Backbone as a ProteinNet text record, in pm:
[ID]
protein_1_A
[PRIMARY]
MFLAAILVAGSSISSQAQRQSRQMSPEQLVRDLYRQHKQRSPFFQTRSRTLLDRYFTRNLTDLLWQDARSSGDEVGALDGDPLFNAQDMEITNFAIGEPNLLPGGGTVPVTFENFGKEHVIIFSVKREPRGWKIGDLLYEDGTTLVQILRNEKTDHSSQTIKIYLVAVGDDGKTGRKIGCGDSLVPATRTIKKTAAPLTAAIRELLITPEQAGGTPKLENFWKGRNLRVQSVSVRNKTATIQLSGELFVAGVCDTPRIQGQIEETARQFPTVKKLEVFIGKRTLAEAIR
[TERTIARY]
82.8	0	86.6	192	281.7	354.1	399.7	469.1	377.8	254	157.9	136.6	131.9	113.4	230.3	351.9	471.1	466.2	426.8	418.9	316.9	201.8	97.9	146.1	213.8	265.8	369.7	459.1	561.5	500.6	399.7	331	264	206.5	139.4	237.2	356.8	459.5	507.7	529.7	575.8	473.1	345.6	240.7	231.5	249.4	243.6	357	476.8	591.5	567.1	506.3	478.2	375.7	272.9	172.4	232.1	323.3	388.3	472.4	540.4	621.9	534.9	417.2	328	268.9	258.8	196.2	292.1	421.3	516.5	483.6	486.5	466.6	592.8	586	704.6	824.3	799.7	912.5	967.6	879.9	926.5	1009.9	967.9	1042.8	1183.3	1193.9	1325	1410.8	1350.2	1424.4	1476.8	1391.3	1431.7	1542.9	1543.2	1650.4	1784.7	1788.4	1913.7	1957.7	1861.9	1896	1956	1891.3	1940.8	2077.7	2098	2224.4	2342.2	2318.5	2422.9	2454.2	2351.6	2368.5	2416	2342.3	2378.1	2321.2	2402.8	2354.4	2297.2	2183.9	2131.5	2211.9	2295.4	2377.7	2506.7	2566.9	2699.6	2705	2593.6	2594	2515	2552	2486.1	2428.8	2411.3	2359.7	2208.5	2146	2002.8	1934.7	1867.1	1785.5	1665	1619.1	1504.2	1530.4	1655.1	1691.1	1667.3	1688.4	1659	1508.8	1441.7	1296.2	1219.8	1276.1	1208.7	1187.1	1277.5	1273.7	1243.2	1278.9	1277.6	1175.1	1135.1	1048.8	1124.6	1049.9	1114.3	1217.1	1187	1280	1412.6	1405.6	1528.4	1600.5	1525.7	1587	1662.9	1602.9	1669.4	1802.5	1803.2	1925.1	2033.5	1995.1	2091.4	2148.1	2061.6	2103.1	2196.2	2161	2243.6	2380.1	2384.3	2512.6	2602.5	2544.8	2624.2	2677.3	2596	2637.3	2734.1	2717.4	2801.4	2937.2	2950	3077.2	3185.3	3145.1	3243.5	3338.3	3468.7	3571.6	3606.4	3531.9	3564	3446.3	3464.1	3360	3267.3	3136.7	3040.9	3002.9	2879.2	2832.5	2831.3	2802.9	2800.7	2941.4	3003.5	3138.2	3136.4	3017.6	3002.4	2880.2	2859.2	2743.3	2618.6	2522.7	2406.4	2313.9	2319.9	2232	2287.1	2413.2	2471.7	2539.1	2539.8	2599.4	2741.5	2821.7	2958	3045.6	3176.5	3273.2	3333.5	3346.5	3397.6	3286.6	3269.9	3154.9	3188.4	3135.1	3132.1	2996.8	2894.6	2756.1	2709.1	2647.1	2584.3	2449.2	2367.6	2238.1	2150.4	2147	2065.7	1918.5	1832.9	1689.3	1608.8	1495.8	1401.5	1283.4	1255	1152.1	1012.4	917	778	759.7	690.9	670.5	569.1	583.7	486	418.9	297.7	235.1	116.1	104.7	-9.5	-75	-189.3	-257.1	-168.9	-85.9	-7.3	140.7	186.7	329.9	361.6	487.9	528.1	677.1	721.3	863.3	886.3	1006.2	1047.4	1185.9	1201.7	1333.6	1418	1546.1	1642	1751	1775.5	1878.8	1985.4	2107.4	2218.8	2335.5	2434.2	2559.3	2670	2752.8	2868.7	2993.6	3077.8	3194.1	3151.9	3037.1	2990.9	2913.5	2900.4	2827.8	2688.9	2587	2449.6	2419	2340.3	2300.8	2155.6	2093.2	1956.9	1945.6	1877.7	1847.4	1696.5	1635.5	1491.9	1461.6	1386.4	1345.6	1210.1	1205.5	1079.6	1017.1	894.3	828.9	703.6	667.6	552.2	472.2	341	255.9	222.3	261.4	235.7	145.9	92.7	8.7	77.7	208.9	283.3	329.6	287.1	321.8	403.9	449.4	531.7	670.1	720.4	852.9	925.5	1057.8	1141.8	1173.5	1140.4	1162.4	1286.2	1335.8	1453.7	1501.7	1624.5	1680.9	1729.4	1689.1	1731.8	1839	1954.5	2067.1	2073.7	2155.3	2161	2214.6	2297.6	2353.7	2259.5	2136.7	2038.6	2035.9	2134.8	2135.2	2046.3	2008.3	1929.8	2001.1	1961.8	2022.8	1996.9	1876.9	1844.5	1932.4	1953.4	2038.6	2181.1	2232.9	2369.3	2382.5	2285.3	2290.9	2276	2195	2176.1	2290.2	2346.3	2450.4	2581.6	2602.1	2727.5	2752.7	2645.5	2661.6	2683.6	2644.5	2646.6	2735.9	2767.3	2845.7	2994.2	3066	3208.7	3289.9	3240	3309	3413.6	3378.8	3476.9	3412.2	3494.6	3448.7	3559.5	3525.8	3626	3653.9	3779.3	3821.2	3913.1	3951.7	4042.2	4167.5	4278.2	4399.4	4438.2	4506.7	4542.2	4691.8	4723.3	4860.9	4891.8	5016.3	5061.1	5098.1	5039.4	5081.9	5176.6	5306.1	5407.4	5403.9	5398.1	5400.1	5271.4	5164.7	5037.7	4964.6	4999.6	4948.1	4795	4738	4595.4	4505.9	4559.3	4477.8	4389.9	4438.8	4363.1	4326.2	4350.5	4317.6	4342.6	4327.4	4348.6	4494.8	4518.5	4654.3	4716	4840.1	4910.4	5053.9	5116	5259.5	5327.4	5419.7	5507.4	5447.3	5322.2	5257.5	5218.4	5187.3	5146.3	4995	4944.1	4802.3	4785.7	4684.3	4645	4536	4558.6	4466.9	4419.8	4288.7	4240.2	4263.7	4302.5	4317.8	4232.9	4145.9	4053.9	4123	4097.8	4149.5	4033	4033.1	3933.5	3993.9	3926.6	3978.1	3871.7	3911.9	3817	3724.4	3597.2	3499.7	3546.3	3540.2	3588.6	3501.7	3494.9	3424.2	3514.5	3640.9	3736.7	3800.6	3721.9	3777.1	3880.7	3871.8	3972.7	4109.3	4115.2	4241.7	4293.5	4203.4	4242.6	4296.6	4234.9	4279.1	4419.4	4447.6	4581.4	4684.2	4649.3	4741	4769.5	4664.6	4683	4777.8	4765.2	4853.5	4998.9	5021.1	5158.3	5223.2	5144.3	5204.3	5208.9	5151.8	5154.3	5296	5344.7	5481.9	5504.9	5630.2	5665.8	5622.7	5644.9	5598.4	5471.2	5356.8	5228.5	5169.6	5231.7	5183.2	5058.3	4980.6	4857.3	4878.7	4767.4	4770.3	4684.1	4742.2	4885.3	4969.5	5099.2	5188.7	5173.8	5143.2	5119.2	5233.6	5265.2	5372.5	5322.1	5381.3	5348.5	5469.2	5448.9	5558.9	5558.2	5468.1	5473.4	5566.9	5696.2	5798.8	5894.4	5946.6	6036.2	6075.4	6103	6147.7	6049.5	5992.5	5902.8	5783.5	5726.2	5608.5	5486.8	5422.2	5306	5203	5077.6	4969.7	4963.4	4972.6	4961.1	4817.3	4753.1	4614.1	4548.5	4416.7	4337.3	4209.3	4176.1	4051.2	3990.1	3858.2	3786.7	3696.4	3714.7	3628.8	3598.6	3470.8	3426.7	3480	3477.5	3517.8	3666.4	3745.7	3891.8	3952.6	4024.5	4090.7	4231.8	4265.8	4400.4	4465.9	4572.3	4640.8	4780.8	4809.3	4939.5	5015.5	5130.5	5213.8	5345.7	5412.7	5548.5	5639.8	5769.3	5865.1	5929.6	5993.7	6067.8	6020.6	5990.6	5943.2	6056.1	6078.3	6185	6131.2	6203.5	6165.9	6284.7	6264	6375.3	6397.3	6293.6	6308.6	6182.8	6182.7	6071.2	5940.5	5948.8	5827	5758.5	5832.5	5772.7	5674.6	5694.3	5608.9	5461.7	5422.4	5279.4	5228.7	5315.8	5275.2	5237.6	5324.4	5300.9	5177.1	5168.7	5053.5	4923.5	4926.5	4806.2	4755.8	4846.7	4806.7	4729.4	4781.9	4715.6	4589.7	4590.2	4471.3	4354.5	4377.3	4269.4	4223.4	4317.6	4279.7	4187.4	4214.4	4130.2	3997.6	3999.8	3879.2	3779	3810.8	3709.8	3591.7	3613.1	3507.9	3440.4	3307.8	3237.4	3248.8	3294.3	3311.7	3443.2	3525.9	3657	3660.5	3682.3	3698.1	3838.9	3897	4030.7	4118.8	4249.5	4344	4460.5	4496.8	4617.4	4697.9	4820.1	4903.2	5032.1	5066.7	5189.7	5272.9	5402.6	5496.5	5587.3	5566.6	5633.5	5579.7	5669.5	5629.8	5623.3	5652.8	5653.3	5527.6	5484.2	5375.1	5426.1	5334.8	5376.4	5455	5411.6	5482.1	5626.5	5647.7	5784.6	5865.5	5800.4	5871.2	5918.3	5847.9	5885.5	5952.9	5984.4	6048.7	6189.2
-120.2	0	125.8	121.8	236.8	259.5	145.3	154.6	211	167.4	217	366.2	412.5	555.5	635.8	579.6	647.8	656.6	544.8	543.8	642.5	649.1	743.5	886.2	913.1	1048.2	1085.8	988	1015.9	1043.5	965.1	986.2	1121.2	1162.4	1291.7	1406.3	1393.7	1498	1508.1	1388.1	1387.8	1452.4	1418.5	1477	1626.7	1670	1813.5	1886.9	1826.5	1889.6	1901.5	1794.9	1799.3	1907.2	1921.1	2023.6	2162.8	2181.8	2311.7	2343.6	2239.4	2260.4	2302.2	2235.1	2268.1	2407.4	2454.4	2583.8	2700.3	2674.3	2783.3	2864	2995	3082.6	3078.4	3125.6	3125.6	3198.6	3317.4	3388.6	3316.8	3250.4	3171.3	3052.3	2992.5	2879.7	2922.4	3035.9	3086.1	3121.9	3186.8	3225.3	3101.2	2998.3	2876.4	2804.5	2814.9	2754.6	2819.8	2951.1	3019.4	2983.5	2970.7	2929.9	2790.1	2698.7	2561.5	2555.4	2639.9	2643.2	2676.8	2760	2796.2	2681.1	2605.7	2500.7	2369.1	2321.7	2198.8	2210.8	2251	2284.4	2163	2181.1	2071	2048.2	2145.2	2133	2057	1998.9	1935.9	1820.3	1752.9	1641	1524.9	1404.5	1284.1	1199	1257	1179.9	1183.8	1293.9	1308	1375.7	1295.9	1353.7	1425.8	1378.2	1440.7	1587.6	1620.6	1759.2	1846.9	1793.2	1866.2	1871.2	1757.6	1750.4	1851.7	1887.4	1981.1	2117.8	2154.6	2290.4	2297	2192.6	2204.3	2112.2	2150.8	2064.2	1935.9	1836.2	1708.5	1723.8	1802.6	1821.4	1880.6	1986.9	2049.7	1959.3	1890.9	1796	1687.8	1634	1531.3	1581.9	1704	1760.4	1783.3	1839.2	1864.9	1735	1638.2	1510.2	1436	1437.5	1372	1438.3	1571.1	1642.6	1610.1	1608.5	1579.2	1437.1	1342.8	1202.3	1169.7	1233.1	1200.2	1269.3	1376.9	1450.5	1376.9	1283.4	1202.8	1286.2	1271.7	1341.3	1477.7	1522.6	1650.7	1746.9	1866.3	1967.8	1939.2	1946.8	1916.6	2039.4	2041.2	2154.6	2282.4	2270.6	2388	2414.5	2521.4	2556	2680.6	2717	2829.7	2809.2	2898.1	2888.5	2929	2836.8	2870.3	2973.5	2991.9	3089.2	3231	3245.8	3378.4	3394.8	3286.3	3289.3	3344.7	3291.9	3342.1	3234.3	3249.4	3160.4	3224.2	3355.9	3429.8	3519.8	3524.3	3596.3	3677.8	3797.8	3883.2	3953.6	3887.1	3925.8	4027	4134.8	4234.5	4273.6	4340.5	4394.1	4289.3	4171.2	4063.1	4088.2	4067.8	4090.2	4002.9	3954.1	3879.2	3971	3995.6	4091.6	4031.7	4116	4073.1	3981.5	3868.8	3777.5	3830.9	3789	3818.6	3685.8	3664	3532.9	3529.6	3416.2	3382.4	3259.7	3215.8	3101.8	2977.6	2944	2821.2	2840.1	2964	2985.8	3132.3	3166.5	3305.7	3318.7	3435.1	3462.1	3531.2	3510.1	3574.8	3635.3	3767.3	3828.2	3827.4	3803	3811.2	3910	4009.9	4109	4105.9	4140.3	4144.7	4217.4	4248.2	4302.9	4202.7	4180.4	4093.2	4175.4	4192.1	4279.7	4419.3	4465.9	4601	4620	4515.7	4526.9	4466	4536.7	4491.1	4377.5	4280.8	4167.6	4131.8	4064.3	4014.9	3876.4	3786.4	3652.7	3633.3	3585.6	3564.8	3414.9	3381.8	3243.6	3219.2	3119.7	3078	2970.7	2994.1	2901.1	2843.2	2724.9	2654.7	2594.4	2608.4	2549.9	2405.7	2313.4	2172.1	2120	1997.5	1942	1938.3	1924.3	1919	2057	2161	2296.2	2369.1	2490.3	2568.4	2506.3	2501	2448	2540.3	2538.9	2621.1	2540.7	2598.2	2527.9	2572.1	2694	2743.3	2872.5	2912.5	3039.4	3113.5	3238.5	3320.1	3417.8	3414.5	3500.1	3622.5	3719	3847.8	3836.7	3735	3721.1	3649.3	3619.2	3555	3404.1	3344.3	3199.4	3160.2	3035.1	2983.1	2862.5	2826.8	2711.4	2584.2	2568.6	2450	2442.6	2555.7	2556.9	2515.5	2567.5	2533.9	2384.3	2326.9	2184	2097.8	2141.4	2064.4	2080.8	2200.5	2228.1	2158.3	2113.3	2046.7	1926.5	1861.5	1741.6	1772.8	1890.8	1918.8	2035.8	2122.6	2242.2	2211.6	2205.5	2174.4	2294.7	2413.8	2532.6	2578.9	2672.9	2727.4	2762.6	2785.4	2828.7	2910.9	2984.3	3065.5	3008.3	3018.1	2981.8	3094.1	3086.4	3187	3119.1	3188.5	3151.5	3272.9	3248.7	3358.7	3385.6	3512.9	3558.7	3659.1	3705.4	3789.8	3929.2	4029	4167.8	4199.5	4196.3	4212.2	4354.3	4365.5	4495.6	4574.2	4510.3	4581.1	4607.5	4533.2	4556.5	4544.7	4450.5	4425.1	4523.6	4608.6	4710.3	4650.3	4548.6	4492.9	4346.4	4293	4153.4	4119.9	3992.7	3951	3967.2	4034.7	4059.8	3932.4	3905	3787.6	3823.8	3734.8	3733.4	3866.1	3897.8	4013.3	4138.2	4167.6	4286.9	4275.9	4153.5	4130.5	4114.1	4103.9	4078.5	3959.4	3875.2	3769.4	3824.4	3819.8	3881.9	3776.7	3763.6	3665.9	3713.5	3621.1	3648	3546.7	3594.7	3507.7	3445	3317.1	3244.8	3175.6	3179.2	3108.1	2977.6	2867.9	2736.2	2658.7	2550.9	2463.1	2401.2	2390.1	2334.2	2198.2	2178.3	2054.2	2014.8	1886.4	1835.9	1836	1877.3	1880.2	2018.4	2121.8	2257.8	2279.7	2207.2	2222.4	2179.3	2065.1	2018.5	2118.7	2169.7	2267.1	2394.8	2438.9	2561.9	2545.5	2430	2405.9	2399.9	2338.1	2333.5	2473.3	2556.8	2694.4	2769.7	2745.8	2811.8	2772.1	2643.6	2595.4	2644.4	2669.1	2710.2	2861.1	2935.9	3081.9	3134.2	3224.4	3275.8	3343.6	3348.8	3411.5	3557	3629	3767.4	3766.3	3773.6	3756.1	3886	3998.9	4128	4171.6	4257.9	4307.1	4434.8	4492.1	4611	4585.9	4578.3	4596.2	4481.8	4498.2	4397	4267.9	4159	4030.9	3933.9	3855.1	3756.5	3619.9	3517.2	3378.8	3315.4	3270.2	3211.5	3058.7	3002.9	2860.3	2839.4	2839.9	2825.1	2714.8	2643.7	2533.9	2455.2	2328.2	2241.4	2125.5	2115.2	2003.5	1990	2102.6	2097.5	2054	1946.8	1894.8	1841.5	1840.5	1782.3	1632.8	1554.1	1409.3	1361.9	1416.4	1377.6	1482	1490.8	1580.1	1506.5	1505.1	1442.8	1526.3	1517	1589.2	1491	1480.2	1396.5	1470.6	1473.6	1540.8	1684	1752.7	1892.3	1915.4	1806.9	1818.1	1780	1872.9	1846.8	1795.3	1683.9	1628.9	1647.1	1724.4	1757.4	1696.9	1609.4	1544.2	1602.1	1663	1722.9	1647.9	1666	1613.6	1727.9	1704.2	1807.5	1872	1985.1	2056.2	2200.8	2246.6	2382.8	2467.1	2586.2	2674.6	2773.1	2790.6	2884.4	2976.3	3107.8	3202.6	3255	3258.7	3315.2	3294.5	3347.2	3322.5	3383.3	3490.7	3553.9	3471	3380	3295.5	3194.5	3156.4	3053	3091.5	3206.8	3242	3269.4	3313.3	3338	3207.3	3108.8	2978.9	2911.5	2909.8	2846.9	2919.6	3051.6	3129.8	3113.8	3108.9	3098.2	2969.8	2857.6	2731.4	2712	2761.8	2749.5	2828.5	2954.1	3036.8	2987.1	2938.2	2884.6	2764.2	2679.4	2561.2	2596.5	2692	2724.2	2810.8	2846.5	2916.3	2824.6	2693.5	2596.3	2560.7	2566.8	2548.5	2409.2	2311.1	2176.4	2161.5	2266.2	2259	2354.1	2299.7	2379.4	2364.2	2245.1	2218.1	2167.7	2173.8	2140.8	2060.1	1953.4	1876.1	1868.8	1922.7	1930.1	1852.4	1769.4	1690.8	1716	1727.9	1735.8	1614.7	1518.3	1389.9	1323.6	1281.9	1216.7	1313.6	1441.1	1540.2	1626.1	1669.5	1765.5	1899.4	1987.5	2121.3	2192.3	2179.7	2244.3	2195.6	2066.6	2011.8	2058.7	2069.3	2106	2248.8	2338.5	2480.4	2523.1	2427.8	2458.9	2512.5
0	0	0	85.7	95.4	-36.8	-99.7	-228.5	-336.3	-334.9	-432.9	-417.9	-292.8	-267.8	-321.9	-306.2	-357.8	-509.6	-574.3	-720	-772.4	-703.6	-743.5	-728	-614.4	-589	-693.5	-727	-827.2	-961.8	-997.9	-1124.8	-1128.6	-1014.7	-1007	-1026	-962.4	-974.7	-1118.3	-1182.8	-1321.4	-1413.5	-1392.7	-1475.9	-1456	-1330.9	-1301.3	-1371.7	-1370	-1436.8	-1586.2	-1645.5	-1787.6	-1820.5	-1733	-1756.5	-1746.9	-1648.8	-1634.1	-1756.7	-1812.4	-1931.9	-2049.1	-2062.5	-2172.9	-2157.6	-2033.9	-2009.8	-2026.2	-2048.2	-2064.3	-2189.1	-2176.1	-2291.7	-2378.1	-2503.8	-2589.7	-2527.4	-2468.2	-2408	-2285.4	-2209	-2094.9	-2141.7	-2252.7	-2308.1	-2348.9	-2417.8	-2460.9	-2340.2	-2242.7	-2122.2	-2049.1	-2040.3	-1971	-2046.5	-2180.4	-2258.9	-2227.1	-2219.9	-2184.8	-2043.3	-1951.3	-1814.4	-1813.6	-1885.9	-1893.8	-1960.3	-2060.3	-2134.3	-2042.5	-1942.8	-1847	-1752.1	-1715.1	-1615.2	-1676.1	-1773.6	-1845.2	-1985.2	-2076.6	-2210.1	-2282.2	-2351.1	-2432.2	-2559.3	-2597	-2717.1	-2687.5	-2793.3	-2785.8	-2685.4	-2659.8	-2566.2	-2625.1	-2582.8	-2634.5	-2522.3	-2405.9	-2291.8	-2281.9	-2325.5	-2304.2	-2422.7	-2503.8	-2610.3	-2550.1	-2434.6	-2368.1	-2339.2	-2310.5	-2283.1	-2405.3	-2523.5	-2647.1	-2672.8	-2651.4	-2673.5	-2589	-2476.3	-2386.3	-2451.6	-2543.4	-2598.3	-2748	-2823.5	-2968.6	-3034	-3154.6	-3234	-3267.4	-3311.1	-3341.4	-3452.5	-3555.2	-3665.7	-3618.5	-3538.2	-3490.6	-3390.8	-3307	-3214.2	-3289.9	-3396.5	-3477.5	-3532.4	-3583.8	-3642.5	-3537.5	-3423.4	-3315.8	-3260.3	-3239.9	-3184.1	-3280.7	-3409	-3509.6	-3520	-3515.1	-3525.3	-3406.9	-3286.5	-3166.9	-3170.1	-3213.6	-3213.1	-3326.9	-3442.3	-3557.7	-3554.4	-3477.7	-3475	-3397	-3309.2	-3237.8	-3155	-3183.3	-3106	-3164.4	-3263.4	-3325.1	-3315	-3371.7	-3374.3	-3491.6	-3469.5	-3574.7	-3654.8	-3703.2	-3783.1	-3701.8	-3573	-3485.8	-3433.4	-3482.8	-3435.4	-3347.6	-3300	-3208.9	-3123.5	-3028.9	-2941.1	-3018.7	-3039.5	-3122.6	-3060.1	-2928.8	-2864.2	-2869.9	-2911.8	-2928.3	-3064.8	-3145	-3278.2	-3273.8	-3183.5	-3165.1	-3104.1	-3125.4	-3063	-2938	-2940.4	-2824.8	-2773.9	-2642.8	-2589	-2464.4	-2464.2	-2345	-2350.2	-2297.4	-2317.8	-2213.1	-2262.4	-2174.3	-2234.6	-2152.6	-2197.1	-2266.4	-2208.5	-2263.2	-2234.3	-2335.4	-2316.7	-2411.9	-2362.7	-2445.4	-2472.8	-2600.6	-2638.1	-2641.9	-2676.6	-2686.4	-2807.6	-2789.3	-2902	-3002.2	-3124.9	-3228.9	-3263.6	-3212.7	-3219.4	-3313.3	-3383	-3465	-3402.4	-3451.8	-3389.3	-3371.9	-3472.4	-3461.4	-3439.3	-3434.5	-3419.9	-3404.8	-3423.4	-3409.8	-3391.5	-3346.1	-3326.1	-3192.2	-3138.4	-3014	-3038	-3026.8	-3048.4	-2920.4	-2938	-2827.5	-2868	-2783.8	-2812.5	-2703.8	-2742.6	-2647.4	-2712.9	-2633	-2684.4	-2657.9	-2758	-2744.1	-2773.4	-2670.6	-2680.9	-2726.1	-2675	-2700.3	-2829.7	-2911.3	-3037.4	-3023.6	-3072.3	-3059	-3157.2	-3109.5	-3191.9	-3162.3	-3259.2	-3239	-3301.6	-3231	-3281.8	-3270.5	-3378.1	-3379.7	-3363.7	-3259.4	-3235.7	-3303.1	-3388.3	-3449.8	-3361.5	-3316.2	-3224.6	-3289.2	-3244	-3298.8	-3184.2	-3193.5	-3090.7	-3128.5	-3042	-3063.3	-2951.8	-2966.3	-2859.5	-2723.3	-2723.5	-2597	-2550.9	-2620.3	-2579.1	-2684.2	-2651.2	-2743	-2755.4	-2878.8	-2906.3	-3003.7	-2996.9	-3084.7	-3210.2	-3326.4	-3452.1	-3527.3	-3498.3	-3569.6	-3504.9	-3535.9	-3492.8	-3616.8	-3631.2	-3745	-3699.6	-3769.6	-3733.6	-3824.9	-3784.9	-3855.8	-3998.1	-4023.6	-4158.5	-4254.5	-4207.5	-4293	-4283.3	-4217.1	-4199.4	-4081.7	-4079.6	-3968	-3908.9	-3788.3	-3722.2	-3801	-3853.2	-3932.2	-4057	-4125	-4243.7	-4209.9	-4099.1	-4058.3	-4034.1	-3966.1	-3935.1	-4060.6	-4155	-4277.7	-4377.2	-4383.4	-4482.7	-4454.1	-4332.1	-4297.6	-4388.2	-4433.1	-4514.3	-4661.6	-4706.2	-4848.9	-4888.6	-4793.9	-4827.5	-4812.9	-4925.9	-4923.8	-4971.6	-4951.4	-5000.2	-4898.8	-4813.7	-4720.2	-4587.1	-4489	-4358.7	-4294	-4190.6	-4122	-3983.9	-3945.7	-3809.8	-3760.1	-3635.2	-3580.3	-3526.7	-3542.1	-3469.7	-3385.7	-3277.5	-3188.1	-3195.7	-3223.6	-3237.1	-3126.7	-3121.6	-3011	-3059.8	-2995.3	-3014.5	-2899.5	-2927.3	-2823	-2767	-2634.1	-2567.7	-2579.6	-2626.9	-2648.6	-2516.5	-2413.1	-2277.8	-2268.2	-2344.8	-2335	-2406.4	-2491.4	-2559.2	-2669.1	-2739.8	-2852	-2833.4	-2716.5	-2689.2	-2544	-2509.5	-2369.9	-2331.1	-2219.3	-2173.3	-2117	-2156.1	-2106.9	-2071.9	-1997.2	-1974.2	-1954.6	-2043.5	-2031.8	-2094.7	-2060.1	-2113.3	-2259.2	-2303.7	-2442.6	-2451.9	-2575.1	-2598.6	-2691.8	-2663.2	-2754.5	-2845.3	-2976.4	-3072.1	-3172.9	-3193.7	-3292.2	-3435	-3520.6	-3663.5	-3739.4	-3826.6	-3899.3	-4019.9	-4039.5	-4154.7	-4225.3	-4357.9	-4436.5	-4485.4	-4455.2	-4490.9	-4568.8	-4630.3	-4697.1	-4593.2	-4626.5	-4534.9	-4484.9	-4353.4	-4294.7	-4176.9	-4152	-4034.6	-3912.5	-3928.9	-3818.5	-3807.4	-3774.6	-3771.4	-3661.9	-3551	-3445.8	-3497.3	-3561.7	-3620	-3722.6	-3805.2	-3908.1	-3845.5	-3735	-3668.8	-3611.6	-3551.2	-3496.2	-3608.6	-3719.7	-3833.9	-3887.3	-3895.6	-3940.6	-3848.1	-3718.4	-3621.7	-3646.4	-3671.1	-3687	-3816.2	-3921	-4049.3	-4068.3	-3973.5	-3984.6	-3961.7	-4046.5	-4031.7	-3897.2	-3858.7	-3731	-3727.4	-3835.3	-3847.4	-3930.8	-3861.4	-3929	-3981	-3949.6	-3998.4	-3926	-3989.8	-3930.3	-3851.8	-3805.4	-3720.6	-3598.2	-3476.1	-3449.1	-3507.1	-3505	-3557	-3476.9	-3545.5	-3479.7	-3507.1	-3404.9	-3416	-3373.2	-3431.7	-3397.6	-3328.9	-3206.1	-3129.7	-3136.4	-3219	-3246.8	-3365.8	-3335.2	-3437.5	-3394.2	-3490.9	-3457.1	-3579.7	-3557.6	-3666.8	-3683.3	-3804.2	-3839.3	-3744.6	-3701.4	-3615.4	-3697.4	-3654.5	-3725.6	-3626.7	-3672.1	-3593.5	-3620.8	-3515	-3528.3	-3505.8	-3402.5	-3375.1	-3285.5	-3296.8	-3212.4	-3174.9	-3046.7	-3003.4	-2891.8	-2878.1	-2773.1	-2700.3	-2570.1	-2486	-2357	-2323.8	-2201.3	-2193.6	-2310.7	-2323	-2296.8	-2299.7	-2290.3	-2423.8	-2485.5	-2613.5	-2587.8	-2651.2	-2643.9	-2780.1	-2782.9	-2907.5	-2904.5	-2999.1	-3008.8	-3127.4	-3099.9	-3203.4	-3213.9	-3326.4	-3343.3	-3384.6	-3374.6	-3411.8	-3291.1	-3314.9	-3210	-3202.1	-3081.2	-3058.4	-3002.4	-3061.5	-3016.8	-2913.1	-2805.2	-2699	-2673.5	-2692.6	-2683.3	-2542	-2458.6	-2324.4	-2242.7	-2119	-2026.7	-2076.9	-2152.9	-2202.4	-2310.9	-2372.5	-2475.6	-2417	-2291	-2230.4	-2229.7	-2172.6	-2175.7	-2316.2	-2406	-2543.8	-2612.6	-2602.2	-2665.5	-2606.5	-2473.2	-2407.9	-2442.7	-2435.8	-2462.3	-2604.4	-2699.4	-2839.7	-2867.1	-2823	-2855.1	-2771.7	-2648.1	-2563.3	-2620	-2658	-2711	-2848	-2928.3	-3059	-3043.5	-2946.4	-2924.4	-2858.6	-2767.6	-2690.8	-2766.9	-2890.4	-2971.1	-2998.7	-2986.7	-3010.5	-2878.3	-2872.6	-2745	-2685.5	-2765.7	-2711.7	-2635.9	-2634.4	-2568.3	-2449	-2331.6	-2209.9	-2151.5	-2167.9	-2116.3	-2229.5	-2207.2	-2313.6	-2258.4	-2328.9	-2299.6	-2428.4	-2426.3	-2546.1	-2522.4	-2620.4	-2613	-2738	-2718.9	-2830	-2817.9	-2904.1	-2886.1	-2760.6	-2673	-2548.6	-2431.2	-2456.2	-2347.8	-2351.6	-2235.1	-2229.5	-2278.2	-2313	-2358.2	-2250.1	-2124.9	-2013.7	-2003.7	-2026.3	-2022	-2142.7	-2257.2	-2379.8	-2379.7	-2310.4	-2311.4	-2182.1	-2098.6	-1969.5	-1992
[MASK]
+++++++++++++++++++++++++++++++++++++++++++++++++++++++++++++++++++++++++++++++++++++++++++++++++++++++++++++++++++++++++++++++++++++++++++++++++++++++++++++++++++++++++++++++++++++++++++++++++++++++++++++++++++++++++++++++++++++++++++++++++++++++++++++++++++++++++++++++++++++++++++++++++

């Protein structure tokens, strides 16, 4: 009898939670997605499809789930945060606007500033029997989240990635301040479309000349003999990068430059939070000691 009462109570709580989910308005749904994204993001994970189903239509859930599962140890179609359409973020003035609703669907605008620049993302919502769901996201450049997820299989043209170079003595004026009063500055590179952009970004870093030019003057401290990428993998948001060759280190100021460059280049991808780098059998820290 006691067990039956527990089961009934549990069923009642579950049903209540489902009813509350169905009763969320479109703006509440979008707001809850951003809240969830901070705590345990539904993107870039393969543990819970239910987490995606909570917010998205079946079509969008299928695409997100397939991309996360098929990308394996690399970055998939999504190479940035889909809720901010960016790889690097410093978000301020975030706001969810008034929805524009029709009987079966509508839109919800989200505005924010990223590094001081204003942006807007339009959420397309659809009313389903289980409640309001997000069917797509429209970005300022005219692309949508659904297009990005679908084009990964067919678009073999080009894409952009970033590598991070050093503005020596810049003292944090044009990028993140590091080491001996230098700045880490992103430089955009256009590469052939690839399903492994992290590997491509590291390769671009290694082949960039020591004097990379630009304004301010940018330098690459990843210099040496026969430096090559052997393998790159990502598990549990930790990227393991195996390199071969010999890395040249001129002095103590080179250490934060070398470490900062590869760390920021890898962390532009939202699936990477930590980094383990090896050169031959030595860790990066041992190699530049």
